[in-house]
PDB file of C-alpha atoms and ligand atoms in Angstrom:
ATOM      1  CA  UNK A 302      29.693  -0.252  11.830  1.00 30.00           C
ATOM      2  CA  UNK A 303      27.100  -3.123  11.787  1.00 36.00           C
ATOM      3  CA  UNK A 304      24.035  -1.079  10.069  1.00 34.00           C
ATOM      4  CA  UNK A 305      21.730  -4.366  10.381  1.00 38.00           C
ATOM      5  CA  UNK A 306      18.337  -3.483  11.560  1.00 40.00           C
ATOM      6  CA  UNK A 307      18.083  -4.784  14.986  1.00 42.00           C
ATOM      7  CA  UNK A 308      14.865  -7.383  15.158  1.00 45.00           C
ATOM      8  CA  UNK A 309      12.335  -6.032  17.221  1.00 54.00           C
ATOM      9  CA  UNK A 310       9.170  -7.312  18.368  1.00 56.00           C
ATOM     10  CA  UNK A 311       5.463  -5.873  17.649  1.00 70.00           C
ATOM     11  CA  UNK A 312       2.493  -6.120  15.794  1.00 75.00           C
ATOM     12  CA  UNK A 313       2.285  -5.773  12.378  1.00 76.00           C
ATOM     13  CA  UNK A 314       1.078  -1.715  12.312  1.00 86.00           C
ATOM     14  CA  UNK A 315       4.087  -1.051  14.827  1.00 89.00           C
ATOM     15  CA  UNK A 316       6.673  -3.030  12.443  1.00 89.00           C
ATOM     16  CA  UNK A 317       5.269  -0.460   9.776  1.00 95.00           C
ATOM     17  CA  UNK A 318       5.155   2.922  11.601  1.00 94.00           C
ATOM     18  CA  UNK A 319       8.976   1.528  12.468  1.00 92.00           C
ATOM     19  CA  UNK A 320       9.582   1.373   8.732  1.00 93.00           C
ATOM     20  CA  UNK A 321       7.778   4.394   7.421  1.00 95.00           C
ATOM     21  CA  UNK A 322       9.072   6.927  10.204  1.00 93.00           C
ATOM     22  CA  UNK A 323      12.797   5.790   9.169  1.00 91.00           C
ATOM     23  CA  UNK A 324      11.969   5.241   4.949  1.00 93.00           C
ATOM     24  CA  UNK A 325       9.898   8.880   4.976  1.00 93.00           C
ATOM     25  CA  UNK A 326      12.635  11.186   4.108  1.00 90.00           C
ATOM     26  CA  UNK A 327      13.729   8.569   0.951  1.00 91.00           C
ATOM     27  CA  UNK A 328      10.021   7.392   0.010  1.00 94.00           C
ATOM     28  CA  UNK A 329       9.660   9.782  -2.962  1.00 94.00           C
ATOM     29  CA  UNK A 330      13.112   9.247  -4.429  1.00 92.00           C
ATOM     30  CA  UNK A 331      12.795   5.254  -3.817  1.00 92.00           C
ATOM     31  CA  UNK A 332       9.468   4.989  -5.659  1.00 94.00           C
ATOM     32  CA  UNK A 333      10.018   7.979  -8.022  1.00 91.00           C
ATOM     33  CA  UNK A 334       9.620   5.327 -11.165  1.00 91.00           C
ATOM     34  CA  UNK A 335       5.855   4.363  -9.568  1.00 93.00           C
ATOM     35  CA  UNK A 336       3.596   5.680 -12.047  1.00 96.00           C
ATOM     36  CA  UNK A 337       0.289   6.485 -10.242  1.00 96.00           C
ATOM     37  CA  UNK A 338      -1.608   8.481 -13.050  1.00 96.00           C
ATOM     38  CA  UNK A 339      -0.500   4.976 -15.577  1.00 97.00           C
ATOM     39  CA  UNK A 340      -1.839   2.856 -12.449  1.00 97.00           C
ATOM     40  CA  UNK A 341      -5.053   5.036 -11.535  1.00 97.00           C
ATOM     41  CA  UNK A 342      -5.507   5.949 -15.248  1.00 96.00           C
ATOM     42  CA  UNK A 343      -5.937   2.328 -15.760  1.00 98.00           C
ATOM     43  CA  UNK A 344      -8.304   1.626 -12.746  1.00 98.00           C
ATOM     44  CA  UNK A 345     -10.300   4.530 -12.716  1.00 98.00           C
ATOM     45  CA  UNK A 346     -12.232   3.203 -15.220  1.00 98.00           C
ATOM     46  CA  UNK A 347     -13.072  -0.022 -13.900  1.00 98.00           C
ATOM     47  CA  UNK A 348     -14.212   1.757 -11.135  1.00 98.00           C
ATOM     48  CA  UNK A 349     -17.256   3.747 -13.207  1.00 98.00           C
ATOM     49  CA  UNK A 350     -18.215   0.634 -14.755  1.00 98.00           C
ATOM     50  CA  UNK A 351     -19.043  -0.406 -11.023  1.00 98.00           C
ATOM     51  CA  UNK A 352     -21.070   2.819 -10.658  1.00 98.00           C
ATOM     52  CA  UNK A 353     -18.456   5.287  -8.988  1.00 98.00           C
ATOM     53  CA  UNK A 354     -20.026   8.334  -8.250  1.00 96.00           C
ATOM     54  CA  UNK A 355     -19.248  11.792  -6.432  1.00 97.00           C
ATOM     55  CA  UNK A 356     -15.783  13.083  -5.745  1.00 98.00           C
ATOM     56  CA  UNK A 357     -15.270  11.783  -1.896  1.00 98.00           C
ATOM     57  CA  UNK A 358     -12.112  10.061  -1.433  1.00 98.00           C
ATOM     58  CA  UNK A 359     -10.607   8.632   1.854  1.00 99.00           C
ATOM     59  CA  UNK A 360      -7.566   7.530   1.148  1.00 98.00           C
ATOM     60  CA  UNK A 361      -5.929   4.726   4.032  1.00 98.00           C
ATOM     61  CA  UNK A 362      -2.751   4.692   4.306  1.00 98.00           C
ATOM     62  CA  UNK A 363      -1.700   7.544   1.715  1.00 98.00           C
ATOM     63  CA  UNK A 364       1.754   7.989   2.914  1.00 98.00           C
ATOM     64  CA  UNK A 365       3.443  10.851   1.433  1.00 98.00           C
ATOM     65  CA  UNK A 366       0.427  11.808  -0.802  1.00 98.00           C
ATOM     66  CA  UNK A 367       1.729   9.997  -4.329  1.00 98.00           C
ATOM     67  CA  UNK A 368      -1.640   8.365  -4.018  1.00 98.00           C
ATOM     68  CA  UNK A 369      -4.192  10.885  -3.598  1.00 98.00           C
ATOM     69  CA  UNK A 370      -2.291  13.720  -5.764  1.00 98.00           C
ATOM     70  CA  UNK A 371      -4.078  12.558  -9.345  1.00 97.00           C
ATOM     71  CA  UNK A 372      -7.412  12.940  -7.307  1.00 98.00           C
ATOM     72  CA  UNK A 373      -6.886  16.476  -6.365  1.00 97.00           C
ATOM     73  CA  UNK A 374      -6.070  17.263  -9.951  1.00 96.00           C
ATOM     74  CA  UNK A 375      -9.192  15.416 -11.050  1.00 97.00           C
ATOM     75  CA  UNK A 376     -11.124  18.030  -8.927  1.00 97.00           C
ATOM     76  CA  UNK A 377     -12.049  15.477  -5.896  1.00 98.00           C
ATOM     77  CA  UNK A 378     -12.081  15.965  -2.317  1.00 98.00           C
ATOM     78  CA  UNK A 379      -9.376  14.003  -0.493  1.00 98.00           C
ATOM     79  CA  UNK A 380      -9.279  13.205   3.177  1.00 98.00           C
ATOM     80  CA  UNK A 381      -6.163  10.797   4.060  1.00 98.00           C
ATOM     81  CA  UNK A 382      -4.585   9.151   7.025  1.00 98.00           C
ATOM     82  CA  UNK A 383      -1.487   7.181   7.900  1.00 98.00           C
ATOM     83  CA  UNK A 384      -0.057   5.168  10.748  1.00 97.00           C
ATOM     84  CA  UNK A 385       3.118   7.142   9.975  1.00 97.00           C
ATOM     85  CA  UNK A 386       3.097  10.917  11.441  1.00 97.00           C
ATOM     86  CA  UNK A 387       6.591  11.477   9.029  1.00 97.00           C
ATOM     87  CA  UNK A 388       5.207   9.790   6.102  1.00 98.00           C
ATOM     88  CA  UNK A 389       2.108  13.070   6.726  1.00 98.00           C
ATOM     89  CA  UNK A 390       4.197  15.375   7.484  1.00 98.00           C
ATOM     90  CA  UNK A 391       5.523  15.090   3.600  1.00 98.00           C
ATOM     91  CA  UNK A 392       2.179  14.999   2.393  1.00 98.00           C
ATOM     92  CA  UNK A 393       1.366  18.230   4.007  1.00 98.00           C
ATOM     93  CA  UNK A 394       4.209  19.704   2.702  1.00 98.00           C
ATOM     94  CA  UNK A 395       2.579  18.836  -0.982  1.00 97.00           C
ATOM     95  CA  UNK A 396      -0.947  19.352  -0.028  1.00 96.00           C
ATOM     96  CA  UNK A 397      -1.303  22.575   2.719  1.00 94.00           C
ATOM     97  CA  UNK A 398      -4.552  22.935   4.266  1.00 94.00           C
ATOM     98  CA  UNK A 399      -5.798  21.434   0.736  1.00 96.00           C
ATOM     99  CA  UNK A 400      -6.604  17.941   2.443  1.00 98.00           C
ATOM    100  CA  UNK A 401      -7.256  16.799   6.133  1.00 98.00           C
ATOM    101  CA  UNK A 402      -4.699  14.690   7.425  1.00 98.00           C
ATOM    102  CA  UNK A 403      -4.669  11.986  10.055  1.00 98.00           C
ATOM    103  CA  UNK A 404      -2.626   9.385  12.179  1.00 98.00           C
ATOM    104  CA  UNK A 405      -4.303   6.334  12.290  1.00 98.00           C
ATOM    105  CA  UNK A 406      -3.953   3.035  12.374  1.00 97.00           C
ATOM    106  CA  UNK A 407      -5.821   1.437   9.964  1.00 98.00           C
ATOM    107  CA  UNK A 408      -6.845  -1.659  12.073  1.00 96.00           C
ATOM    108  CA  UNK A 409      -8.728   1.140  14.328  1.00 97.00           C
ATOM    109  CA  UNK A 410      -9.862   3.300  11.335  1.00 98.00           C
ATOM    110  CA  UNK A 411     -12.254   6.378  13.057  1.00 98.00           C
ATOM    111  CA  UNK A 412     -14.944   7.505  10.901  1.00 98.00           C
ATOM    112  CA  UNK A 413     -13.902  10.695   9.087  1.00 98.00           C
ATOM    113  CA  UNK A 414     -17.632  10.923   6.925  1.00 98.00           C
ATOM    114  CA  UNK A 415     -19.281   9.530   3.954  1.00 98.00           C
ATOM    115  CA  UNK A 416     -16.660   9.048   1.070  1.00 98.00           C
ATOM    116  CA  UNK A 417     -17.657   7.460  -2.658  1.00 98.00           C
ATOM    117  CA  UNK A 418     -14.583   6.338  -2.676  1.00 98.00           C
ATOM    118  CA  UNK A 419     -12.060   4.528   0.003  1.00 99.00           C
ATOM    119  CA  UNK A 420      -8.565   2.801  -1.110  1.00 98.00           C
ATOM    120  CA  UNK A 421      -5.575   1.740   0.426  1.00 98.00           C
ATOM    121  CA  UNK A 422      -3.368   1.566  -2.194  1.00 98.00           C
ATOM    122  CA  UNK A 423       0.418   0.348  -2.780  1.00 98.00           C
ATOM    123  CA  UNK A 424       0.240  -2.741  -0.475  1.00 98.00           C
ATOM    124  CA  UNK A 425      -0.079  -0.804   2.287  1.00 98.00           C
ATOM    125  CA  UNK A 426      -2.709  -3.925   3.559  1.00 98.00           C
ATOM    126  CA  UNK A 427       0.306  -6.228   3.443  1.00 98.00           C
ATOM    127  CA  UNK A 428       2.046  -5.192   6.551  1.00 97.00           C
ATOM    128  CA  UNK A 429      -0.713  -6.331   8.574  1.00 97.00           C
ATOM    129  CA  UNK A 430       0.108  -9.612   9.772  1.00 95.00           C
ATOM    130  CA  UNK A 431      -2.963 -11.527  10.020  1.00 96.00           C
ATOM    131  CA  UNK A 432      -6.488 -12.333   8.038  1.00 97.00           C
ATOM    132  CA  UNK A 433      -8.106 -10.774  11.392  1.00 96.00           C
ATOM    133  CA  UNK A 434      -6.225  -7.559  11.373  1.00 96.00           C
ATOM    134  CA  UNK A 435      -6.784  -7.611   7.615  1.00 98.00           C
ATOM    135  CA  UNK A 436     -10.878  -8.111   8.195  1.00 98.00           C
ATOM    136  CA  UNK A 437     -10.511  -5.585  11.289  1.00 98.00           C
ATOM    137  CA  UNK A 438      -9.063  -2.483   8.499  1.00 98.00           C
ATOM    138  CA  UNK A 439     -11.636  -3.548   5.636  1.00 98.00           C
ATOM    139  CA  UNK A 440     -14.760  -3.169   8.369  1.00 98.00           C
ATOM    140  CA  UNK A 441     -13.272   0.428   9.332  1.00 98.00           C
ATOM    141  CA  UNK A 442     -12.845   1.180   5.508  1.00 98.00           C
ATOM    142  CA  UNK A 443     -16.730  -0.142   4.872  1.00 98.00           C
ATOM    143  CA  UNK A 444     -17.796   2.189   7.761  1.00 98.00           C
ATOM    144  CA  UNK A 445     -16.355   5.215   6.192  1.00 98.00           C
ATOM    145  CA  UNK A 446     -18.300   4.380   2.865  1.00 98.00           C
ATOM    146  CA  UNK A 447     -21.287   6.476   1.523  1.00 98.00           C
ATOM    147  CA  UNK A 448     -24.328   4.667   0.274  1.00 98.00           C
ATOM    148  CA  UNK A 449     -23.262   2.717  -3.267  1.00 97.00           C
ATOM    149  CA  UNK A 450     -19.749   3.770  -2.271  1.00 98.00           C
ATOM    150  CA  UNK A 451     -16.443   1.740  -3.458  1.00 98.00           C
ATOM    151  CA  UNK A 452     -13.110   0.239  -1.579  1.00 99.00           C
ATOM    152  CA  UNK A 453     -10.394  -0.625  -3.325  1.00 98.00           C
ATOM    153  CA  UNK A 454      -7.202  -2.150  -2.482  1.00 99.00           C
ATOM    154  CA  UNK A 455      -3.826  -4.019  -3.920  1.00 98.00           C
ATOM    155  CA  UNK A 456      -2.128  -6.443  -2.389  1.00 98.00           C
ATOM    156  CA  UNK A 457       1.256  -7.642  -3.529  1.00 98.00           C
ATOM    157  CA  UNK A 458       0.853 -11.795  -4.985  1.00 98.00           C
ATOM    158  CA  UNK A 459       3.158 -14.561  -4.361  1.00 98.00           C
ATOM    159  CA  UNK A 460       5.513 -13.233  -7.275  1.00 98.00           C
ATOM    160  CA  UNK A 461       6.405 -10.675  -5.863  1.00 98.00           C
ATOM    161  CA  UNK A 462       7.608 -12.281  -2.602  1.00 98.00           C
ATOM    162  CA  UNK A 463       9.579 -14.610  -4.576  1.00 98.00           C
ATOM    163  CA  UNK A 464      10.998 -11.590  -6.670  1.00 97.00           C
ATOM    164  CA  UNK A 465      10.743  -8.082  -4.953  1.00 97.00           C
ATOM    165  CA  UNK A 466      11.226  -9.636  -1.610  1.00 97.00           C
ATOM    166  CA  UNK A 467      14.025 -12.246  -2.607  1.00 97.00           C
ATOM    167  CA  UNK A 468      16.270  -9.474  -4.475  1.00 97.00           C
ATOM    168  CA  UNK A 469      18.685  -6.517  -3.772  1.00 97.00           C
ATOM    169  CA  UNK A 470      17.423  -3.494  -5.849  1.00 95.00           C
ATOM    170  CA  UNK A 471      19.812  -0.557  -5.536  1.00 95.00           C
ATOM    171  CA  UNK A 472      18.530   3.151  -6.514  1.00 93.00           C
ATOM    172  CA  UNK A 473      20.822   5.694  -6.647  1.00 91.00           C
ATOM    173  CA  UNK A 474      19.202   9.362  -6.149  1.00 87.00           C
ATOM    174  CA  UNK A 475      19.925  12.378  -5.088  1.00 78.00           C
ATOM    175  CA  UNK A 476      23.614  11.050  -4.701  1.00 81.00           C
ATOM    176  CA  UNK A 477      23.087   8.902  -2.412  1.00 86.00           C
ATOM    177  CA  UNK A 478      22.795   5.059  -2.240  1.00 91.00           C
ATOM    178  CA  UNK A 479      19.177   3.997  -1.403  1.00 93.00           C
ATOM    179  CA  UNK A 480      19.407  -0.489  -1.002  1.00 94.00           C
ATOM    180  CA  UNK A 481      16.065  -2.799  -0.589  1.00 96.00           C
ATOM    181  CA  UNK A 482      17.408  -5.986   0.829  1.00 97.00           C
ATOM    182  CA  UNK A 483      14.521  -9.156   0.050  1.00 97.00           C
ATOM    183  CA  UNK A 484      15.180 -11.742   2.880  1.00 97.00           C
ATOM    184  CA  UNK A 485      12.885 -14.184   0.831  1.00 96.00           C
ATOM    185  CA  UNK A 486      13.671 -16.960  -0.755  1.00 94.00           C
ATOM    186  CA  UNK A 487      12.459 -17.839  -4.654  1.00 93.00           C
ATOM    187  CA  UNK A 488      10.019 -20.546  -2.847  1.00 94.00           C
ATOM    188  CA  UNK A 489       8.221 -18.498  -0.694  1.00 95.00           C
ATOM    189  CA  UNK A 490       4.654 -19.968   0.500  1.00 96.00           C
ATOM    190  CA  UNK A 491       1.348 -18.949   0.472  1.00 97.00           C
ATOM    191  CA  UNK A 492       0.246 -16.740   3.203  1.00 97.00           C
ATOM    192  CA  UNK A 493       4.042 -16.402   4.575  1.00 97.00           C
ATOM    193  CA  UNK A 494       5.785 -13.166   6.398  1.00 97.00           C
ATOM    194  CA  UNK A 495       8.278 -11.771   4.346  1.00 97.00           C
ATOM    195  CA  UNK A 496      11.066  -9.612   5.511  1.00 97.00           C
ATOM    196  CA  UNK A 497      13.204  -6.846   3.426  1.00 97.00           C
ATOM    197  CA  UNK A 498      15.654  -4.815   5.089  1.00 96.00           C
ATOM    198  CA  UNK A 499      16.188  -1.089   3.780  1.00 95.00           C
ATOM    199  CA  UNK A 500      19.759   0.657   4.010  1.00 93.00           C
ATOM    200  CA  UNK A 501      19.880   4.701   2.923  1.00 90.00           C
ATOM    201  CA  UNK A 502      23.157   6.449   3.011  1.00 84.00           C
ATOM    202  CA  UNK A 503      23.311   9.656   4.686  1.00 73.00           C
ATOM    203  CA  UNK A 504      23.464  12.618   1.428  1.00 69.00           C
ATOM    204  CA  UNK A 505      27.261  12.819   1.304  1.00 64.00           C
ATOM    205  CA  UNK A 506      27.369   8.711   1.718  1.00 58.00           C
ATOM    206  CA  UNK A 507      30.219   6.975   3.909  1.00 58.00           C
ATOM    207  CA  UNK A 508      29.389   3.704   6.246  1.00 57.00           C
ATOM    208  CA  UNK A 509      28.650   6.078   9.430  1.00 59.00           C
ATOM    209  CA  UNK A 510      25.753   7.538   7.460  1.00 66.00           C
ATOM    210  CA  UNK A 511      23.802   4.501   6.876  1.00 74.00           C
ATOM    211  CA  UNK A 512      20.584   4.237   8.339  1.00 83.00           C
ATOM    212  CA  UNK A 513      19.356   0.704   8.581  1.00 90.00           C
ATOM    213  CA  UNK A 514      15.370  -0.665   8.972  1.00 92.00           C
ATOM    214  CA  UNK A 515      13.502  -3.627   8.257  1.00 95.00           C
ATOM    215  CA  UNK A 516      10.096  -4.219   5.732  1.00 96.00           C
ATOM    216  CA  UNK A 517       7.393  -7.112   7.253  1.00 96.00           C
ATOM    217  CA  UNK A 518       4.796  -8.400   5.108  1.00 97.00           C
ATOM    218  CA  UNK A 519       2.249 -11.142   4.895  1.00 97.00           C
ATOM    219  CA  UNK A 520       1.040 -12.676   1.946  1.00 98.00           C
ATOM    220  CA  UNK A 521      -2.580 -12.911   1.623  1.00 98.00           C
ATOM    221  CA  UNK A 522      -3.707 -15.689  -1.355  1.00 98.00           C
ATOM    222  CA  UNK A 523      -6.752 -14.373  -3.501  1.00 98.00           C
ATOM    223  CA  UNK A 524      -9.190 -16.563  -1.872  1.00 98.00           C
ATOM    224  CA  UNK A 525      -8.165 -15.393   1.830  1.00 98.00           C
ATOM    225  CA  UNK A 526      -8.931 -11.564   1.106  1.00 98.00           C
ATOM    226  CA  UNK A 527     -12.212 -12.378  -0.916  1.00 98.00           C
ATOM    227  CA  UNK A 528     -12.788 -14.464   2.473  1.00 98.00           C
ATOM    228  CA  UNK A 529     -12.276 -11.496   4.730  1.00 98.00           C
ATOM    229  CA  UNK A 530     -13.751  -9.013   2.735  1.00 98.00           C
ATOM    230  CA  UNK A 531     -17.247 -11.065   2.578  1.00 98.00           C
ATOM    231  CA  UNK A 532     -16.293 -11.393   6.975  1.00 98.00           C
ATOM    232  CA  UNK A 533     -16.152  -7.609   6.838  1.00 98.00           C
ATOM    233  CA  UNK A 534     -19.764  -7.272   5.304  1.00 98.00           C
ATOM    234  CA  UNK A 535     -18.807  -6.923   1.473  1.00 98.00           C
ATOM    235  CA  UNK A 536     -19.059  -8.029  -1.783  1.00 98.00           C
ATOM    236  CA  UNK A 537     -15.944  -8.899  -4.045  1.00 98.00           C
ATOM    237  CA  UNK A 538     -17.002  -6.931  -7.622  1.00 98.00           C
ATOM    238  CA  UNK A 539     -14.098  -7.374  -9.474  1.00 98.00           C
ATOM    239  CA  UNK A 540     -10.337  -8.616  -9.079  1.00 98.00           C
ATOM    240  CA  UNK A 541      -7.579  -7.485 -11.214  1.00 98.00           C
ATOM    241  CA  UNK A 542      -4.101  -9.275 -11.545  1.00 98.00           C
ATOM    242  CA  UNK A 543      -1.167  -6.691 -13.153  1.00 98.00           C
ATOM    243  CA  UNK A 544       2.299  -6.048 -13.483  1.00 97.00           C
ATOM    244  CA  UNK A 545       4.340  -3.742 -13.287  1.00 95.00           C
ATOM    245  CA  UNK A 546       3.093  -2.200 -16.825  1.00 96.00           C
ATOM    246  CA  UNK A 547      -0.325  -1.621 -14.395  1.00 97.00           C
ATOM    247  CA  UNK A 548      -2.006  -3.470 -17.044  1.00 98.00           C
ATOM    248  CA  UNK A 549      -5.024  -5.038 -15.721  1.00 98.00           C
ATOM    249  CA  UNK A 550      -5.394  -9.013 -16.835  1.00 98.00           C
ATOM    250  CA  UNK A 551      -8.105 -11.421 -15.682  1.00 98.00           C
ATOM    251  CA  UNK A 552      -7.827 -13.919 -14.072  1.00 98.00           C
ATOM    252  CA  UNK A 553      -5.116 -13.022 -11.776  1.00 98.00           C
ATOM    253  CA  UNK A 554      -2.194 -15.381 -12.236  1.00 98.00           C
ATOM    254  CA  UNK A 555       0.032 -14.928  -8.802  1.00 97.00           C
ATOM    255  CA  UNK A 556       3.203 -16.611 -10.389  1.00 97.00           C
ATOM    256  CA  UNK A 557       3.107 -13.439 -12.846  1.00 98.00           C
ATOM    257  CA  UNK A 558       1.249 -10.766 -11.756  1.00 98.00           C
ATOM    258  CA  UNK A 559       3.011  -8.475  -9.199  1.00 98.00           C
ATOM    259  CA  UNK A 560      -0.191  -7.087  -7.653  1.00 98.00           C
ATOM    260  CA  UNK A 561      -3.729  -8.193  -7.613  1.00 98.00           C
ATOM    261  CA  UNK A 562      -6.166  -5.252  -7.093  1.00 98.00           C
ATOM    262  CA  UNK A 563      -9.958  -5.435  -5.365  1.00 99.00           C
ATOM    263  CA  UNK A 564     -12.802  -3.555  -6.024  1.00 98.00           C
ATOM    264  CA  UNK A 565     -15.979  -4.422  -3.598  1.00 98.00           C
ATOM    265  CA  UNK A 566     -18.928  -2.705  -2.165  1.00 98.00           C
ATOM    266  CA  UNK A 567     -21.307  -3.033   0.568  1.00 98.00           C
ATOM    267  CA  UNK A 568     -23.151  -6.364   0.282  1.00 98.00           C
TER     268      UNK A 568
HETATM  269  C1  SAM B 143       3.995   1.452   0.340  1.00 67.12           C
HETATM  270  S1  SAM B 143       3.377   2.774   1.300  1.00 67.12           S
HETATM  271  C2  SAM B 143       2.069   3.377   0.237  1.00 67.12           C
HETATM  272  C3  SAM B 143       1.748   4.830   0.507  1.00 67.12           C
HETATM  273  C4  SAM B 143       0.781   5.448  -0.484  1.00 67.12           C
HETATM  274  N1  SAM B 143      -0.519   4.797  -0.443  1.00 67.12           N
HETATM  275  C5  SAM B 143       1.357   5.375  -1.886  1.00 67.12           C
HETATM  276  O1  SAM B 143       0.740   4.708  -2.743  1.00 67.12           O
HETATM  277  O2  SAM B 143       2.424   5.984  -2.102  1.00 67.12           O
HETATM  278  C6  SAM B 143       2.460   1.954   2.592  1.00 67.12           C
HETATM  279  C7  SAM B 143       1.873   2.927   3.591  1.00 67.12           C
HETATM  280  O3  SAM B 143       1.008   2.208   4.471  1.00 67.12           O
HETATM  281  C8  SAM B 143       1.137   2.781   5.754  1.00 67.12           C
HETATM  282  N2  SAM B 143       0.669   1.802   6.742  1.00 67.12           N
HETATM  283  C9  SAM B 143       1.175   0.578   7.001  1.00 67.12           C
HETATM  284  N3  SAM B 143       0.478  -0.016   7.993  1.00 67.12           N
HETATM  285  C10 SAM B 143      -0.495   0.850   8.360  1.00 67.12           C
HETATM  286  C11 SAM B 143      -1.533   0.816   9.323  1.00 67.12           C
HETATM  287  N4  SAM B 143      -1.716  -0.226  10.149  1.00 67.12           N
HETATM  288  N5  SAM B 143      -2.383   1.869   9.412  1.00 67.12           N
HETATM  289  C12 SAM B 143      -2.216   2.945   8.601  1.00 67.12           C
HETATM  290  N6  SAM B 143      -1.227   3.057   7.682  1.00 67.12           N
HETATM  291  C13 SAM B 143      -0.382   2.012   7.558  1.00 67.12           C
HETATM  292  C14 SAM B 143       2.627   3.098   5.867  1.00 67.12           C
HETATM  293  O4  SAM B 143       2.910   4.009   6.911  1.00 67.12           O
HETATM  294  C15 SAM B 143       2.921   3.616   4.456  1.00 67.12           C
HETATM  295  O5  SAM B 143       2.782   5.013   4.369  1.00 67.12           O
END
């Protein structure tokens, strides 16, 4: 059986709801070594020292939840959407009634109310596939800010397109076979769309139960986003470059950092 993904067309926010309705059921076991409290534990911080206040968060993008879960320990109040009604689904199953949940599409982000705090975190901006669809989701995140409110967001740096995105990484879990495929190459260029294609085996494994789907991502250079977040009517405070010990370095160095992280404001 040829378990290729088939290419189809779309933009980039249909590529991902593609990706995330068929990756849902795997997402936890496939990222189970991302260490969000490490990550957040590390940020949070940085975040004060720009004046975070309250205990609003939106979170864009949250996916199954592994995102906003240290924030509801922490005592805040979490609203969260997601392009990908699967991707919520598991979330609920973690959260209840405990936080409202949304489809949305981040390019078209509604206003849910006056948050402290908005992130999109995980690269989850990368799968847009443009600087304007990039400036289109940070406006809808600066709408949804309260006054001396905070966005912050990762995006994954050149290194990792010419790592992540160029290699095979294989996690086994749950006995079954779970295979990222990069389709990059170890020369990948600024600003480029990077493909990965994803293969799970079915618990119980075999070649019939192989599901097949395909990641699509666009590089953004550092001086692009700071770019489009001025365009969206904010101010760059602070840019972190890390890897993947989440330990944050500055300045960012994109041929060794696996992630740069941005914190802005209203300007
Ligand atoms: C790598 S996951 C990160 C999920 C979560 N933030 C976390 O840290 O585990 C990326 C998420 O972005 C979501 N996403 C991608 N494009 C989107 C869009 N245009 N609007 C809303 N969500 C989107 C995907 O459905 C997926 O859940």
């Amino acid at each position: 059986m040829d378990t290729r993904a088939a290419v189809q067309p779309g933009t980039g926010s249909e590529w991902a709801e593609r990706a995330y309705e068929a990756l849902a059921p795997v997402y936890d076991d496939f990222t189970a070594h991302h260490d969000y409290e490490l990550w957040l534990g590390n940020l949070l911080p940085e975040l004060r020292r720009h004046g975070l206040r309250g205990h609003r968060l939106l979170d864009v993008g949250c996916g199954t939840g592994k995102s906003f879960l240290p924030m509801l320990e922490r005592g805040w109040e979490v609203t969260a959407c997601d392009i990908s009604p699967s991707m919520l689904e598991l979330a609920r199953a973690k959260t209840g009634d405990a936080v409202p949940l949304s489809v949305a599409d981040m390019r078209e982000l509604p206003v849910f109310g006056e948050f402290n705090l908005v992130w999109c975190l995980d690269d989850a901006v990368n799968y847009l596939l443009s600087g304007e669809e990039l400036g289109e989701a940070l406006s809808g995140m600066r709408a949804n800010l309260a006054p001396g409110g905070l966005l912050m967001f990762d995006v994954n740096t050149l290194n990792s397109y010419r790592s992540f995105f160029a290699e095979t990484e294989l996690v086994e879990r749950g006995g079954r076979k779970l295979v990222w495929k990069g389709q990059a190459s170890a020369d990948v260029e600024p600003g480029a769309i990077n493909e990965a294609h994803f293969e799970a085996e079915a618990p119980g494994g075999g070649d019939s139960g192989v599901t097949a789907h395909v990641h699509r991502q666009r590089h953004f250079p550092e001086g692009e986003v700071r770019e489009i977040i001025e365009g969206a009517g904010l101010e760059c405070v602070d840019v972190f470059g890390h890897g993947y010990d989440a330990v944050l370095k500055q300045p960012v160095d994109e041929l060794v950092h696996n992630k740069m992280v941005f914190i802005s404001r209203r300007a």
